[in-house]
Coordinates of C-alpha atoms in Angstrom, one line a residue:
M1 CA 250.2 135.8 100.4
K2 CA 247.8 138.5 99.6
I3 CA 247.4 139.3 96.0
P4 CA 245.5 142.6 94.9
Y5 CA 241.8 142.3 93.4
S6 CA 239.0 144.6 92.5
F7 CA 235.2 144.4 92.2
S8 CA 232.2 145.9 90.9
V9 CA 228.8 145.4 92.4
L10 CA 225.8 145.4 89.8
R11 CA 223.0 147.4 90.6
Y12 CA 219.6 147.5 89.4
I13 CA 218.6 151.2 89.2
H14 CA 214.8 151.4 88.9
D15 CA 215.0 155.3 88.4
I16 CA 218.1 157.1 86.7
V17 CA 216.9 160.6 87.7
S18 CA 215.9 159.8 91.4
G19 CA 218.9 157.3 91.7
E20 CA 217.3 154.7 93.6
F21 CA 218.8 151.0 93.5
I22 CA 219.2 147.4 94.9
N23 CA 222.4 145.5 94.6
V24 CA 221.8 142.2 92.9
G25 CA 225.5 141.2 92.0
V26 CA 229.1 141.2 92.6
V27 CA 231.8 140.5 90.0
L28 CA 235.8 140.2 91.5
Y29 CA 238.8 140.1 89.4
A30 CA 242.2 139.2 90.9
P31 CA 245.1 139.3 87.8
K32 CA 247.7 137.4 89.6
A33 CA 245.2 134.7 90.3
R34 CA 244.0 134.5 86.9
F35 CA 240.5 135.0 88.6
L36 CA 237.4 136.5 87.6
S37 CA 234.1 135.2 88.6
A38 CA 230.6 136.8 89.7
I39 CA 227.6 135.9 91.8
C40 CA 224.5 137.4 90.3
T41 CA 220.6 137.1 92.4
S42 CA 217.9 135.8 90.2
R43 CA 215.5 136.5 93.0
Y44 CA 213.4 139.7 92.5
G45 CA 210.9 139.6 95.7
R46 CA 212.9 142.6 97.2
L47 CA 212.6 144.2 93.8
S48 CA 209.1 143.9 93.8
K49 CA 208.3 145.0 97.2
M50 CA 210.4 148.3 96.6
F51 CA 209.5 148.8 92.7
S52 CA 206.0 147.6 91.7
N53 CA 206.2 147.3 87.8
I54 CA 209.1 144.8 87.9
N55 CA 209.4 142.0 85.2
G56 CA 210.4 139.4 87.1
D57 CA 211.2 136.9 84.3
H58 CA 213.0 139.2 82.7
F59 CA 215.2 140.1 85.3
R60 CA 216.0 136.4 86.2
Q61 CA 217.0 135.7 82.5
V62 CA 219.6 139.0 82.4
S63 CA 220.8 138.4 86.2
R64 CA 221.7 134.8 84.8
Y65 CA 223.0 135.5 81.4
I66 CA 225.2 138.6 83.2
Q67 CA 226.7 135.9 85.8
A68 CA 227.3 133.2 82.8
R69 CA 229.3 135.6 80.7
L70 CA 231.5 136.6 83.1
E71 CA 232.1 133.2 84.4
E72 CA 233.1 132.5 80.7
E73 CA 235.6 135.4 80.8
G74 CA 236.7 133.9 83.6
E75 CA 237.3 130.2 81.9
R76 CA 239.1 132.4 79.3
L77 CA 241.5 133.7 81.3
V78 CA 242.7 130.5 82.7
D79 CA 243.1 129.0 79.1
E80 CA 245.2 131.8 77.7
L81 CA 248.8 131.6 77.6
L82 CA 250.7 133.0 80.6
F83 CA 252.8 135.4 78.8
E84 CA 249.8 137.3 77.4
K85 CA 248.9 140.9 79.1
M86 CA 246.3 140.4 81.6
P87 CA 243.7 143.3 81.9
V88 CA 244.4 145.5 84.7
S89 CA 240.6 145.9 86.4
V90 CA 237.6 144.6 86.5
K91 CA 236.3 147.2 84.9
D92 CA 238.0 145.8 81.7
F93 CA 235.4 142.9 81.7
T94 CA 232.1 144.2 82.3
P95 CA 231.5 146.6 79.5
R96 CA 232.0 143.5 77.7
V97 CA 229.0 142.2 79.2
L98 CA 226.7 144.9 80.0
P99 CA 227.5 147.9 77.8
I100 CA 227.5 151.2 79.9
D101 CA 224.2 153.0 79.0
D102 CA 220.9 154.2 81.0
S103 CA 219.6 150.6 81.2
S104 CA 218.6 149.7 84.4
L105 CA 221.0 147.2 85.3
Q106 CA 224.7 149.2 85.9
F107 CA 227.8 148.1 87.4
S108 CA 229.4 150.3 89.8
Q109 CA 233.0 151.9 90.0
E110 CA 235.3 149.7 91.0
G111 CA 236.4 148.5 94.9
Y112 CA 239.6 147.2 95.8
G113 CA 241.5 145.3 98.2
L114 CA 244.0 142.4 98.9
T115 CA 242.7 138.9 99.3
E116 CA 244.5 135.3 99.8
N117 CA 241.2 133.5 98.3
P118 CA 239.6 135.5 95.8
Q119 CA 236.9 132.9 95.7
E120 CA 236.0 133.3 99.5
T121 CA 236.3 137.0 99.1
L122 CA 233.9 137.2 96.4
E123 CA 231.1 135.4 98.4
E124 CA 232.0 137.7 101.9
I125 CA 231.5 140.8 99.1
Y126 CA 228.3 139.3 98.2
N127 CA 226.6 138.3 101.5
R128 CA 228.1 142.1 102.8
Y129 CA 226.3 144.0 99.7
I130 CA 223.4 141.7 98.5
E131 CA 222.6 138.7 100.5
K132 CA 221.9 139.8 104.0
Y133 CA 219.8 142.4 102.9
Y134 CA 217.6 139.7 101.0
E135 CA 217.6 137.7 104.2
K136 CA 216.0 139.9 105.9
T137 CA 213.4 141.2 103.2
E138 CA 212.4 137.6 101.9
R139 CA 212.9 135.4 105.1
Q140 CA 209.9 133.4 105.1
S141 CA 208.1 131.6 108.3
R142 CA 207.7 127.8 108.0
S143 CA 204.6 125.7 108.3
D144 CA 204.4 122.6 110.7
E145 CA 204.6 120.4 107.6
D146 CA 207.9 122.1 106.6
V147 CA 209.2 121.2 109.7
W148 CA 208.2 117.7 109.8
K149 CA 210.0 117.0 106.7
V150 CA 213.0 117.6 108.9
Y151 CA 211.9 114.8 110.9
K152 CA 210.3 112.5 108.3
K153 CA 213.6 111.6 106.2
P154 CA 215.7 110.0 109.0
M155 CA 212.2 108.0 109.9
E156 CA 212.3 107.1 106.1
E157 CA 215.9 106.2 106.3
R158 CA 215.2 103.8 109.0
R159 CA 212.0 102.5 107.5
I160 CA 209.8 102.9 110.8
L161 CA 207.6 105.8 109.2
A162 CA 204.6 103.0 108.5
N163 CA 204.4 102.5 112.1
L164 CA 203.2 106.0 112.9
V165 CA 199.3 106.0 112.2
P166 CA 196.8 108.9 113.1
H167 CA 194.7 108.6 116.4
Q168 CA 192.2 110.8 117.9
I169 CA 192.4 112.0 121.5
I170 CA 188.8 112.5 122.9
G171 CA 188.8 114.8 126.0
N172 CA 185.3 115.8 127.9
N173 CA 184.7 118.7 125.3
Y174 CA 187.3 118.7 122.9
D175 CA 189.0 116.0 120.4
H176 CA 192.0 116.2 118.3
E177 CA 193.5 113.8 115.6
F178 CA 197.2 113.7 115.5
K179 CA 198.8 112.4 112.5
Y180 CA 201.9 110.2 113.7
C181 CA 201.5 108.2 116.7
W182 CA 202.4 104.5 117.7
K183 CA 201.0 102.7 121.0
N184 CA 203.0 100.6 123.5
E185 CA 201.6 100.9 127.0
Q186 CA 200.3 104.2 125.8
W187 CA 200.1 106.2 123.2
H188 CA 203.2 108.2 121.6
I189 CA 202.2 111.1 119.9
H190 CA 205.0 112.7 117.4
E191 CA 203.7 116.5 116.5
P192 CA 206.0 118.8 114.2
I193 CA 205.3 122.4 115.6
S194 CA 206.9 125.5 113.8
F195 CA 208.2 128.1 115.9
D196 CA 209.9 129.2 112.9
L197 CA 207.3 132.7 112.4
M198 CA 207.7 136.1 111.4
E199 CA 206.7 137.7 114.8
A200 CA 207.6 137.3 118.2
G201 CA 203.8 137.5 119.3
S202 CA 202.8 134.8 117.2
I203 CA 205.5 132.3 118.4
T204 CA 204.4 132.8 122.2
D205 CA 200.5 132.6 120.9
K206 CA 201.0 129.7 119.3
A207 CA 202.6 127.8 122.4
N208 CA 199.3 129.2 124.6
T209 CA 197.4 127.5 121.7
W210 CA 199.1 124.2 122.6
V211 CA 198.8 124.4 126.1
G212 CA 195.2 125.2 125.7
R213 CA 194.8 122.1 123.3
V214 CA 196.4 119.4 125.6
T215 CA 194.4 120.8 128.4
S216 CA 190.9 120.3 126.9
L217 CA 192.5 116.5 125.8
V218 CA 193.6 115.2 129.3
D219 CA 190.5 115.1 130.6
G220 CA 189.2 112.1 128.6
G221 CA 191.2 109.9 130.7
E222 CA 193.2 108.4 128.1
S223 CA 197.0 108.7 128.8
F224 CA 199.6 109.4 125.8
K225 CA 203.0 111.3 125.8
L226 CA 203.4 113.9 123.6
N227 CA 206.8 114.2 121.8
V228 CA 207.2 118.0 120.4
L229 CA 209.2 118.0 117.2
I230 CA 210.4 121.5 117.2
G231 CA 211.2 124.1 114.3
S232 CA 213.1 126.6 115.7
P233 CA 213.2 130.3 114.6
Q234 CA 216.0 130.9 112.3
D235 CA 215.7 134.9 113.1
E236 CA 218.2 135.5 116.0
K237 CA 215.9 138.0 117.1
L238 CA 213.1 136.0 117.6
K239 CA 215.3 133.7 120.0
S240 CA 213.7 135.2 123.5
A241 CA 210.4 134.7 122.3
F242 CA 211.2 131.0 121.3
I243 CA 212.6 130.6 125.0
K244 CA 209.3 132.3 126.2
A245 CA 207.3 129.7 124.1
Q246 CA 209.0 126.6 125.4
N247 CA 208.4 127.8 128.9
I248 CA 205.0 128.0 128.0
M249 CA 204.9 124.7 126.5
H250 CA 206.1 123.1 129.5
K251 CA 202.8 123.9 130.9
M252 CA 201.0 121.6 129.1
P253 CA 199.4 118.5 131.6
C254 CA 200.8 115.8 129.9
D255 CA 203.8 113.6 129.5
H256 CA 205.8 115.7 127.0
K257 CA 209.3 116.0 125.4
F258 CA 210.8 118.3 123.4
I259 CA 212.9 117.4 120.5
K260 CA 215.0 119.8 118.5
E261 CA 215.6 119.7 114.5
D262 CA 219.6 119.1 115.3
E263 CA 218.5 116.1 117.4
A264 CA 216.5 114.6 114.6
D265 CA 218.7 111.5 113.5
D266 CA 219.1 110.6 117.1
F267 CA 215.4 110.7 117.6
A268 CA 214.6 108.4 114.8
E269 CA 217.1 105.9 115.8
S270 CA 215.6 105.9 119.4
L271 CA 212.1 105.4 118.0
K272 CA 213.5 102.5 115.9
K273 CA 214.9 100.9 118.8
E274 CA 211.9 101.1 120.7
I275 CA 209.4 99.7 118.0
E276 CA 211.8 97.0 117.4
A277 CA 211.7 96.2 121.3
H278 CA 207.9 96.7 121.3
K279 CA 207.5 94.2 118.4
G280 CA 209.6 91.8 119.8

């Protein structure tokens, strides 16, 4: 059964006169469920990009304080006797935590709705008003080393990481040392490559760089297989560039295979069996 709720958005208002603001938190109150809770971001990167003179440490402290105080009010609601009169709206709580004045942090007018799950609705409202904007402005690229951590963990769990050693492949005019290699009949190279970058052009450029690198290594005559441990882009808008990058990488003139992050466990298990079989 759906029950009524009210909510308010916490705003950082940089300039009262201009009215510029950024949403930084949400509080939701559902009296029939005796539910009151809040989610406030303590990240200030987006604020810093829009407003240069932000005291990040102070903002983080205040944001955490507001969320903690509202959560305390929520716990008090649960503990109160059932026959006690319940506050009507979220606005009955917000002034207790944040006085209505001309400070930079202020709660908006209430919004209303019906919900079957107050906690889920709180999270949905937070994602709608706050989180999705932080994802756009604060998304960062991942390095090859970041991607390696995804594949490294299942290898550590299977105690096979020590079998991977550095090895240098030498071409006629170029050489390159790979960090994670092991050898049976030929060298097996495990190379983490991040395509989780900020720009589409950077993704295809990186693929072209690798095709050129491998092309300059194979003429040395040493046989090797390249297992590309791929870090896929998290931004859906970069998926088409990622597909192009994979098509480019398939032009590498060596035996190669692409492994995706969701295949890391299976790949580590397969690698373990190969190493054990080779050792006998």
